[in-house]
Coordinates of C-alpha atoms in Angstrom, one line a residue:
M1 CA 0.0 0.0 0.0
G2 CA 2.9 2.3 0.8
T3 CA 4.6 1.7 -2.6
L4 CA 1.3 2.3 -4.4
G5 CA 0.8 5.5 -2.6
R6 CA 4.3 6.7 -3.4
A7 CA 3.8 5.8 -7.0
T8 CA 0.4 7.6 -7.1
G9 CA 2.0 10.7 -5.5
T10 CA 4.9 10.7 -8.0
A11 CA 2.4 10.4 -10.9
R12 CA 0.3 13.3 -9.5
R13 CA 3.4 15.5 -9.2
I14 CA 4.5 14.7 -12.7
L15 CA 1.0 15.2 -14.2
L16 CA -0.4 18.1 -12.2
T17 CA 2.0 19.8 -9.8
E18 CA 5.4 19.7 -11.4
D19 CA 6.7 20.6 -14.9
P20 CA 8.9 17.5 -15.8
H21 CA 11.8 17.6 -18.2
P22 CA 10.8 16.6 -21.7
G23 CA 13.5 14.0 -21.7
V24 CA 11.9 12.1 -18.8
I25 CA 8.5 11.9 -20.5
Q26 CA 10.1 11.0 -23.8
A27 CA 12.1 8.2 -22.1
L28 CA 8.8 6.8 -20.7
F29 CA 7.2 6.9 -24.2
V30 CA 10.3 5.2 -25.8
A31 CA 10.0 2.5 -23.2
L32 CA 6.3 1.9 -23.9
Y33 CA 7.0 1.9 -27.6
V34 CA 9.7 -0.7 -27.3
L35 CA 7.5 -2.8 -25.0
D36 CA 4.8 -2.7 -27.7
L37 CA 7.2 -3.9 -30.3
V38 CA 8.5 -6.7 -28.0
L39 CA 5.0 -7.9 -27.1
R40 CA 4.0 -7.7 -30.8
A41 CA 7.1 -9.8 -31.7
V42 CA 6.4 -12.4 -29.0
G43 CA 2.7 -12.6 -29.9
G44 CA 3.4 -12.9 -33.6
G45 CA 5.8 -15.8 -33.2
G46 CA 8.9 -13.9 -34.3
A47 CA 7.4 -12.7 -37.6
P48 CA 9.4 -9.8 -39.0
F49 CA 8.1 -6.2 -38.7
G50 CA 7.4 -4.1 -41.7
P51 CA 9.3 -0.9 -42.3
G52 CA 6.7 1.4 -40.5
P53 CA 7.3 0.2 -36.9
L54 CA 11.1 0.2 -37.4
V55 CA 11.1 3.7 -38.8
G56 CA 8.9 4.8 -36.0
L57 CA 11.3 3.2 -33.5
A58 CA 14.2 5.1 -35.1
L59 CA 12.2 8.3 -34.9
V60 CA 11.3 8.0 -31.2
G61 CA 14.9 7.1 -30.4
I62 CA 16.2 10.2 -32.2
V63 CA 13.5 12.3 -30.5
G64 CA 14.4 10.8 -27.1
V65 CA 18.1 11.8 -27.6
V66 CA 17.1 15.3 -28.7
A67 CA 14.6 15.7 -25.8
A68 CA 17.3 14.7 -23.3
V69 CA 20.0 17.1 -24.6
A70 CA 18.1 20.0 -25.9
P71 CA 18.4 23.3 -24.0
W72 CA 14.7 23.6 -23.2
A73 CA 15.2 26.4 -20.8
T74 CA 16.5 28.7 -23.5
L75 CA 14.0 27.6 -26.2
P76 CA 10.5 29.1 -26.7
R77 CA 7.8 27.4 -24.6
W78 CA 6.0 26.2 -27.8
A79 CA 9.1 24.3 -29.0
V80 CA 8.3 21.3 -26.8
V81 CA 5.2 20.7 -29.0
T82 CA 7.4 19.0 -31.6
V83 CA 8.2 16.1 -29.2
P84 CA 4.6 14.8 -28.7
L85 CA 3.8 15.5 -32.3
L86 CA 6.8 13.4 -33.5
D87 CA 5.7 10.7 -31.1
M88 CA 2.3 10.7 -32.7
A89 CA 4.0 10.5 -36.1
A90 CA 6.0 7.5 -34.9
L91 CA 2.7 5.8 -33.7
G92 CA 1.2 6.4 -37.1
L93 CA 4.2 4.7 -38.7
S94 CA 4.0 1.8 -36.1
R95 CA 0.3 1.2 -37.1
M96 CA 1.3 0.7 -40.7
D97 CA 1.7 -3.0 -40.0
A98 CA -0.8 -5.8 -39.8
A99 CA -0.2 -6.3 -36.1
G100 CA 0.3 -2.6 -35.2
A101 CA -3.3 -1.7 -34.5
G102 CA -2.9 -1.8 -30.7
A103 CA -0.1 0.8 -30.7
G104 CA -2.6 3.5 -31.1
L105 CA -3.3 3.3 -27.3
L106 CA 0.1 4.9 -26.8
A107 CA -1.3 8.1 -28.3
V108 CA -2.7 8.8 -24.8
L109 CA 0.7 9.7 -23.5
P110 CA 1.5 12.6 -25.9
A111 CA -2.1 13.7 -25.6
L112 CA -1.7 13.9 -21.8
W113 CA 1.5 15.8 -22.2
L114 CA 0.0 18.4 -24.6
G115 CA -3.1 18.9 -22.4
R116 CA -0.9 19.1 -19.3
K117 CA 1.5 21.6 -20.9
F118 CA -0.7 23.9 -22.9
G119 CA -4.3 23.5 -21.5
M120 CA -7.1 23.8 -24.0
R121 CA -4.7 24.8 -26.8
G122 CA -2.8 21.6 -26.1
V123 CA -6.1 19.7 -26.4
Q124 CA -6.7 21.2 -29.9
V125 CA -3.1 20.3 -31.0
A126 CA -3.4 16.7 -29.6
V127 CA -6.7 16.1 -31.5
A128 CA -5.3 17.6 -34.7
G129 CA -2.1 15.7 -34.4
A130 CA -3.8 12.4 -33.7
A131 CA -6.1 13.0 -36.7
F132 CA -3.5 13.9 -39.2
L133 CA -0.6 11.8 -38.0
I134 CA -2.3 8.6 -36.8
V135 CA -6.0 8.3 -37.8
I136 CA -6.0 9.6 -41.4
P137 CA -2.7 7.8 -42.5
D138 CA -4.0 4.6 -40.9
L139 CA -7.3 4.8 -42.8
V140 CA -5.5 5.6 -46.0
H141 CA -3.1 2.7 -45.5
L142 CA -5.4 0.0 -44.1
G143 CA -8.7 1.2 -45.4
A144 CA -11.9 2.3 -43.7
S145 CA -13.0 -1.2 -42.8
G146 CA -15.4 -1.6 -39.8
V147 CA -12.7 -2.7 -37.3
N148 CA -10.1 -0.3 -38.5
L149 CA -12.6 2.6 -38.7
S150 CA -13.8 1.8 -35.1
R151 CA -10.2 1.7 -33.7
S152 CA -9.2 4.9 -35.5
V153 CA -12.3 6.8 -34.3
L154 CA -11.8 5.5 -30.7
I155 CA -8.2 6.5 -30.7
L156 CA -9.2 10.0 -31.7
C157 CA -11.9 10.1 -29.0
T158 CA -9.5 8.7 -26.4
V159 CA -6.8 11.3 -27.3
A160 CA -9.4 14.1 -27.0
W161 CA -10.8 12.8 -23.7
A162 CA -7.3 12.2 -22.1
S163 CA -6.0 15.6 -23.1
L164 CA -9.2 17.4 -22.1
A165 CA -9.3 15.5 -18.8
I166 CA -5.7 16.4 -17.9
S167 CA -6.3 20.0 -19.0
S168 CA -9.4 20.4 -16.9
A169 CA -7.8 18.7 -13.9
L170 CA -4.8 21.1 -14.3
E171 CA -7.1 24.1 -14.5
R172 CA -9.0 23.0 -11.3
S173 CA -5.7 22.3 -9.6
E174 CA -4.4 25.8 -10.6
A175 CA -7.7 27.4 -9.5
N176 CA -7.5 25.5 -6.2
R177 CA -3.9 26.6 -5.8
E178 CA -4.7 30.2 -6.5
T179 CA -7.7 30.0 -4.1
A180 CA -5.4 28.5 -1.4
E181 CA -2.8 31.2 -2.0
R182 CA -5.4 33.9 -1.7
G183 CA -6.8 32.2 1.4
R184 CA -3.2 32.0 2.9
G185 CA -2.8 35.7 2.0
E186 CA -6.0 36.7 3.5
L187 CA -5.3 34.6 6.6
A188 CA -1.9 36.1 6.9
A189 CA -3.4 39.6 6.5
A190 CA -6.1 38.7 9.1
L191 CA -3.4 37.4 11.5
A192 CA -1.4 40.5 11.0
V193 CA -4.4 42.7 11.8
I194 CA -5.1 40.6 14.9
E195 CA -1.5 40.8 16.0
E196 CA -1.6 44.6 15.5
Q197 CA -4.8 44.9 17.4
R198 CA -3.4 42.7 20.2
A199 CA -0.3 44.8 20.4
F200 CA -2.5 48.0 20.6
S201 CA -4.7 46.4 23.2
E202 CA -1.8 45.4 25.3
A203 CA -0.3 48.9 25.0
I204 CA -3.6 50.5 26.1
L205 CA -4.1 48.1 29.0
D206 CA -0.5 48.7 30.1
T207 CA -1.0 52.4 29.9
V208 CA -4.1 52.8 32.1
D209 CA -3.4 53.4 35.8
V210 CA -5.7 50.5 36.9
G211 CA -4.7 46.9 37.5
L212 CA -6.7 44.6 35.3
V213 CA -7.1 40.8 35.7
L214 CA -9.1 38.3 33.6
L215 CA -10.0 35.0 35.2
D216 CA -11.0 31.7 33.6
P217 CA -14.2 29.9 34.8
D218 CA -12.0 27.7 37.2
G219 CA -10.3 30.8 38.7
T220 CA -7.1 30.5 36.8
Y221 CA -5.5 33.9 36.0
R222 CA -5.9 34.2 32.2
S223 CA -4.1 37.6 31.7
M224 CA -3.2 40.8 33.6
N225 CA -1.6 44.1 32.7
K226 CA 1.6 45.5 34.0
R227 CA -0.1 47.7 36.6
H228 CA -1.5 44.6 38.3
E229 CA 1.8 42.8 38.1
A230 CA 3.2 45.7 40.1
F231 CA 0.4 45.2 42.7
M232 CA 1.2 41.5 42.8
R233 CA 4.8 42.1 43.6
I234 CA 3.7 44.1 46.6
G235 CA 1.1 41.8 47.9
Y236 CA 2.9 38.5 47.0
P237 CA 6.6 39.1 47.5
D238 CA 7.2 35.3 47.5
G239 CA 5.3 34.8 44.2
H240 CA 1.8 33.8 43.1
N241 CA 0.5 30.5 41.8
G242 CA -1.8 32.2 39.2
R243 CA -5.1 31.0 40.8
A244 CA -7.9 32.9 42.5
G245 CA -8.1 32.9 46.3
Q246 CA -4.3 32.7 47.1
V247 CA -3.6 34.5 50.4
G248 CA -0.6 36.8 50.8
Q249 CA 0.1 40.2 52.4
I250 CA -3.5 41.2 51.8
Y251 CA -5.5 43.0 54.5
A252 CA -9.1 44.3 55.0
A253 CA -10.0 47.9 54.8
D254 CA -8.8 48.5 58.4
G255 CA -5.3 47.6 57.2
V256 CA -4.8 45.1 60.0
T257 CA -7.1 42.0 59.5
P258 CA -5.6 39.5 57.0
L259 CA -8.0 38.3 54.3
G260 CA -8.7 34.6 54.1
P261 CA -8.9 32.6 50.8
H262 CA -12.7 32.9 50.5
E263 CA -12.6 36.7 51.3
M264 CA -10.2 37.4 48.4
P265 CA -11.8 39.5 45.6
T266 CA -10.5 37.0 43.0
Y267 CA -12.2 34.1 44.8
R268 CA -15.5 36.0 45.1
A269 CA -15.3 36.9 41.4
S270 CA -14.5 33.4 40.4
Q271 CA -17.8 32.3 42.1
G272 CA -19.8 34.7 39.9
E273 CA -20.1 37.5 42.5
E274 CA -20.1 41.1 41.2
F275 CA -19.1 44.0 43.4
D276 CA -17.8 47.6 43.4
D277 CA -15.3 49.5 45.6
C278 CA -14.1 46.5 47.7
R279 CA -11.3 48.2 49.6
L280 CA -8.3 46.4 50.9
W281 CA -4.6 47.0 51.7
I282 CA -1.7 45.1 50.0
G283 CA 1.8 44.8 51.5
A284 CA 3.0 44.6 55.0
D285 CA 5.7 47.4 54.8
P286 CA 4.1 50.7 55.9
L287 CA 6.3 52.6 53.5
T288 CA 5.3 50.6 50.4
R289 CA 1.9 49.2 51.1
R290 CA -1.0 50.4 49.0
A291 CA -4.8 50.8 49.5
I292 CA -6.8 49.3 46.6
S293 CA -10.4 49.6 45.5
V294 CA -11.5 46.4 43.6
S295 CA -14.5 46.0 41.3
A296 CA -15.5 42.8 39.6
R297 CA -17.8 41.8 36.7
S298 CA -18.8 38.4 35.5
V299 CA -18.2 37.3 31.9
R300 CA -21.2 35.3 30.4
D301 CA -21.3 33.1 27.4
Q302 CA -24.9 32.4 26.4
G303 CA -25.9 32.8 30.0
D304 CA -23.2 30.4 31.4
F305 CA -20.4 31.7 33.6
A306 CA -17.3 32.1 31.4
G307 CA -14.9 33.9 33.7
A308 CA -14.6 37.3 35.4
A309 CA -12.8 40.6 35.0
L310 CA -11.5 42.6 37.9
A311 CA -10.2 46.2 38.1
Y312 CA -7.8 47.3 40.9
K313 CA -7.5 51.0 41.5
D314 CA -4.9 52.6 43.8
V315 CA -6.7 54.7 46.4
T316 CA -3.9 55.1 48.8
E317 CA -3.7 58.9 48.7
F318 CA -7.5 59.1 49.0
M319 CA -7.5 56.8 52.1
R320 CA -4.7 58.7 53.7
A321 CA -6.5 62.0 53.0
L322 CA -9.6 60.7 54.7
K323 CA -7.6 59.7 57.7
V324 CA -6.0 63.1 57.9
K325 CA -9.3 64.8 57.5
D326 CA -10.9 62.7 60.2
E327 CA -7.9 63.4 62.5
F328 CA -8.3 67.1 61.8
V329 CA -12.0 67.1 62.5
A330 CA -11.5 65.2 65.7
S331 CA -8.8 67.5 66.8
V332 CA -10.8 70.6 66.1
S333 CA -13.8 69.2 67.8
H334 CA -11.9 68.4 70.9
E335 CA -10.4 71.9 71.0
L336 CA -13.9 73.4 70.7
R337 CA -15.3 71.4 73.5
T338 CA -13.2 73.2 76.2
P339 CA -14.4 76.8 75.5
L340 CA -18.0 75.5 75.0
T341 CA -17.9 73.8 78.4
S342 CA -16.8 77.0 79.9
I343 CA -19.5 79.0 78.2
V344 CA -22.2 76.5 79.3
G345 CA -20.9 76.7 82.9
Y346 CA -21.0 80.5 83.1
V347 CA -24.4 80.7 81.4
D348 CA -25.8 78.3 84.0
I349 CA -24.3 80.5 86.8
L350 CA -25.8 83.6 85.3
Q351 CA -29.2 82.0 84.8
D352 CA -29.3 81.1 88.6
R353 CA -28.8 84.7 89.7
P354 CA -32.1 86.1 91.1
D355 CA -31.2 89.8 90.5
L356 CA -31.1 89.7 86.7
P357 CA -33.9 91.5 84.7
G358 CA -36.3 89.4 82.6
D359 CA -34.9 90.6 79.3
V360 CA -31.4 89.5 80.3
L361 CA -32.7 86.1 81.3
A362 CA -34.4 85.8 77.9
Q363 CA -31.1 86.7 76.2
L364 CA -29.3 84.1 78.3
D365 CA -31.9 81.5 77.2
V366 CA -31.0 82.3 73.6
V367 CA -27.3 81.9 74.4
A368 CA -28.0 78.6 76.2
R369 CA -30.0 77.2 73.3
N370 CA -27.4 78.1 70.7
T371 CA -24.7 76.7 73.0
D372 CA -26.6 73.4 73.1
R373 CA -26.9 73.5 69.4
L374 CA -23.2 74.1 69.0
N375 CA -22.4 71.3 71.4
R376 CA -24.5 68.9 69.3
L377 CA -22.6 70.1 66.2
V378 CA -19.3 69.4 67.8
A379 CA -20.6 66.0 68.9
D380 CA -21.6 65.3 65.3
L381 CA -18.2 66.3 64.0
L382 CA -16.7 63.9 66.4
H383 CA -19.0 61.2 65.2
T384 CA -18.1 61.8 61.6
A385 CA -14.4 61.4 62.5
Q386 CA -15.2 58.2 64.4
A387 CA -17.9 56.8 62.0
D388 CA -15.9 53.7 61.2
D389 CA -15.8 52.8 64.9
G390 CA -19.5 51.8 65.0
P391 CA -23.1 53.2 64.9
M392 CA -24.0 56.5 66.6
H393 CA -24.8 56.2 70.2
V394 CA -28.5 56.9 71.0
V395 CA -30.5 56.8 74.2
R396 CA -34.0 55.6 73.6
S397 CA -37.0 56.7 75.7
E398 CA -40.7 57.3 75.3
T399 CA -40.7 60.2 72.8
D400 CA -43.6 62.1 71.3
L401 CA -42.7 62.4 67.7
G402 CA -45.7 64.5 66.9
V403 CA -44.6 67.2 69.3
I404 CA -41.0 67.0 68.0
V405 CA -42.2 67.5 64.4
R406 CA -44.5 70.4 65.3
D407 CA -41.9 72.2 67.3
S408 CA -39.3 71.8 64.5
V409 CA -41.7 73.2 61.9
Q410 CA -42.6 76.1 64.3
A411 CA -38.9 76.9 64.8
A412 CA -38.3 76.8 61.0
T413 CA -41.3 78.9 60.1
P414 CA -39.6 82.3 60.4
A415 CA -36.8 81.2 58.1
A416 CA -39.3 79.9 55.6
E417 CA -41.2 83.2 55.7
R418 CA -38.0 85.1 55.1
A419 CA -37.3 82.9 52.1
G420 CA -40.8 83.2 50.7
V421 CA -41.5 79.5 51.1
G422 CA -44.7 78.1 52.4
I423 CA -44.6 75.3 55.0
E424 CA -47.3 73.0 56.2
V425 CA -47.4 70.0 58.6
D426 CA -49.6 67.0 58.6
A427 CA -48.9 65.1 61.9
P428 CA -50.9 63.7 64.8
L429 CA -51.1 65.7 67.9
S430 CA -49.3 62.9 69.8
L431 CA -47.4 59.9 68.5
M432 CA -45.3 58.0 71.0
V433 CA -42.2 56.1 69.8
M434 CA -39.1 54.6 71.4
A435 CA -36.4 57.0 70.3
D436 CA -33.7 59.4 71.3
P437 CA -35.7 62.7 71.5
Q438 CA -32.6 65.0 70.9
R439 CA -31.5 62.9 67.9
M440 CA -34.9 62.7 66.4
A441 CA -35.3 66.5 66.7
Q442 CA -32.0 66.7 64.9
V443 CA -33.3 64.5 62.1
V444 CA -36.4 66.6 61.6
D445 CA -34.4 69.9 61.9
N446 CA -32.0 68.8 59.2
L447 CA -34.6 67.6 56.7
V448 CA -36.9 70.6 57.2
S449 CA -34.0 73.2 57.0
N450 CA -32.6 71.5 53.9
A451 CA -36.1 71.6 52.2
I452 CA -36.4 75.3 52.9
K453 CA -32.8 76.0 51.9
Y454 CA -33.1 74.3 48.5
T455 CA -36.6 75.7 47.6
A456 CA -37.0 79.0 45.8
A457 CA -39.4 81.8 46.8
G458 CA -43.0 80.8 46.0
G459 CA -42.3 77.1 46.6
R460 CA -43.7 74.9 49.3
V461 CA -42.5 72.4 51.9
R462 CA -44.8 69.7 53.3
V463 CA -44.0 67.6 56.4
R464 CA -46.1 64.5 57.0
V465 CA -46.1 61.9 59.8
A466 CA -48.1 58.6 59.4
V467 CA -48.2 55.2 61.0
D468 CA -47.7 52.1 58.8
G469 CA -48.2 49.0 60.9
A470 CA -45.3 48.6 63.4
K471 CA -43.4 51.5 61.8
V472 CA -43.8 55.2 61.6
E473 CA -43.0 57.2 58.4
L474 CA -41.7 60.8 58.4
S475 CA -41.9 62.5 55.0
V476 CA -40.4 65.9 54.1
A477 CA -41.3 67.0 50.5
D478 CA -40.4 70.2 48.7
T479 CA -40.8 71.8 45.3
G480 CA -37.2 72.9 45.2
I481 CA -34.3 72.5 42.7
G482 CA -34.1 68.7 43.0
I483 CA -31.1 66.4 42.9
G484 CA -29.4 65.0 39.8
A485 CA -29.3 61.2 39.3
S486 CA -25.5 61.2 39.4
D487 CA -25.6 62.8 42.9
R488 CA -28.3 60.8 44.5
D489 CA -26.0 57.8 45.2
R490 CA -23.5 60.0 47.1
L491 CA -26.1 62.2 48.8
F492 CA -25.5 60.7 52.3
T493 CA -21.7 60.7 52.0
R494 CA -19.8 62.9 54.5
F495 CA -18.9 66.3 53.3
F496 CA -20.6 65.7 49.9
R497 CA -22.5 68.6 48.3
S498 CA -24.6 68.3 45.2
R499 CA -23.6 70.1 42.0
Q500 CA -26.8 72.2 42.2
A501 CA -25.9 73.4 45.7
E502 CA -22.4 74.4 44.6
E503 CA -23.7 76.2 41.5
R504 CA -26.1 78.3 43.5
S505 CA -23.6 78.9 46.3
I506 CA -26.0 77.5 49.0
Q507 CA -24.3 77.4 52.3
G508 CA -23.4 74.1 54.0
V509 CA -20.6 71.7 54.7
G510 CA -22.3 68.4 53.6
L511 CA -22.7 66.8 57.0
G512 CA -26.4 67.1 57.7
L513 CA -27.7 64.2 55.6
S514 CA -24.8 61.9 56.6
I515 CA -25.6 62.6 60.2
T516 CA -29.3 62.1 59.6
K517 CA -28.7 58.8 58.0
A518 CA -26.5 57.7 60.9
I519 CA -29.1 58.6 63.4
V520 CA -31.9 56.8 61.5
E521 CA -29.9 53.7 61.1
S522 CA -28.9 53.7 64.8
H523 CA -32.6 53.6 65.5
G524 CA -33.0 50.5 63.3
G525 CA -34.7 52.5 60.5
R526 CA -33.9 53.6 57.0
I527 CA -34.0 56.8 54.9
E528 CA -34.9 57.1 51.2
V529 CA -35.0 59.9 48.7
E530 CA -36.9 60.5 45.5
S531 CA -36.0 63.5 43.5
E532 CA -36.1 65.0 40.0
L533 CA -34.2 68.1 38.8
G534 CA -36.4 71.2 38.7
Q535 CA -39.3 69.3 40.4
G536 CA -38.3 68.9 44.0
S537 CA -37.3 66.1 46.4
E538 CA -39.0 63.9 49.0
F539 CA -37.1 62.3 51.9
R540 CA -38.8 59.5 53.7
V541 CA -37.7 58.1 57.1
R542 CA -39.1 54.8 58.3
L543 CA -38.6 53.9 62.0
P544 CA -39.9 51.1 64.2
I545 CA -42.4 52.4 66.8
G546 CA -41.2 50.2 69.6
T547 CA -37.8 49.0 70.8

């Protein structure tokens, strides 16, 4: 089977893919011609040949020698046509013998050669050569008898079919080769484009100041950019095994608690979890460690989990700035408490004196109220500086929320009148809840004062209190400037002020709502906001009535 395969491959290369030397093909033809004569002699019992076959033998021999030594590379391409035509002439001579009819089959070889070499023109030359050099001389010499006519016509048909078949096969082979070449060219061009795009993508990923990681579905690191490689060297000085969940010098947001394997952002992402702003610290050296904010998104393929992408952003300076700000706020608050304590003490002494006129006592009451308010503000500043230490401390007692709301609205009415804002209240005369009365008054004051502050003249503020099952709902709605969608998510962040407030230069430091939220959550409640630019806002506080 191997020998047959090699022979078939050799024949295919000679006929279709290579351009063999004319001497090789002529040598093959000479061999077949001689074999025909030998078989003819053996089959005829040694009867002598006529002059035709012998002249033909001499002719193919001479042609064979010429084909072997001729400088075909320097001759015109058409010059090789003479070799197969002379072979056909030799076959015509060979058939001018009583036993030479079978030699006509050898005409297939020059026909294949012509079709192979010259395509459709070669087919035409082969048919014409077979007709004028083999068929017509044979019919003239032996006559147009039934058998001889049949053999002559079949030779002509066989020559035409063989040369046409090889020409068509060659054309298909050439077309396939050209198609393959074009395909290879297109593939090479596509690969070049892909490589160029890959190089650009890598350059872009390595340029951004964010660490990027792509995980396979099993948690294996698929790729990362240079920025993340730098983070890896800090967090894993001993190396990384390239799989999600490996522990190293990685700590929680407090910078002290080491993260376990299942707490690592990569492990969480490999389980299909998506998250934003997961803060952690990498590195144990205080001089080189970095604070990182991690976000993760899942990659889906037709709904199935196909991996995850994580982004690591360096927020070290931001975290250090927050710490410095909290330390500053705490320091200033502590410094303010000392003079405030002194003021409170002297006001109390003065209020206890029996010899002061009534108007002076009234003025001292104003000083005392504002001193209490300033004390609460200092306490709130301290709370913002210590917000990460736990929830705000509240002291619950039986508190009449209806009275607190009405007193707050009454206290805010003069400011509302000066601003040209109408204010109305819809609350029960008495509504008892378990809450810290001072803190709840602070919540109502903050919401009502904000509503008045952000409402233009001619607008309205509506305060409503209602009971919903085991909870009470406090609602403060206004027709003010509203809050943009991009600001609503950060509205309760410490020191945050909306774009609209800054554009209108509305006074404030951005603490009121963050403190309000802390108070509400410390009572086990929640605060929500609905707002639309230019239409107003509504804040809703839901609190449990009991403990």
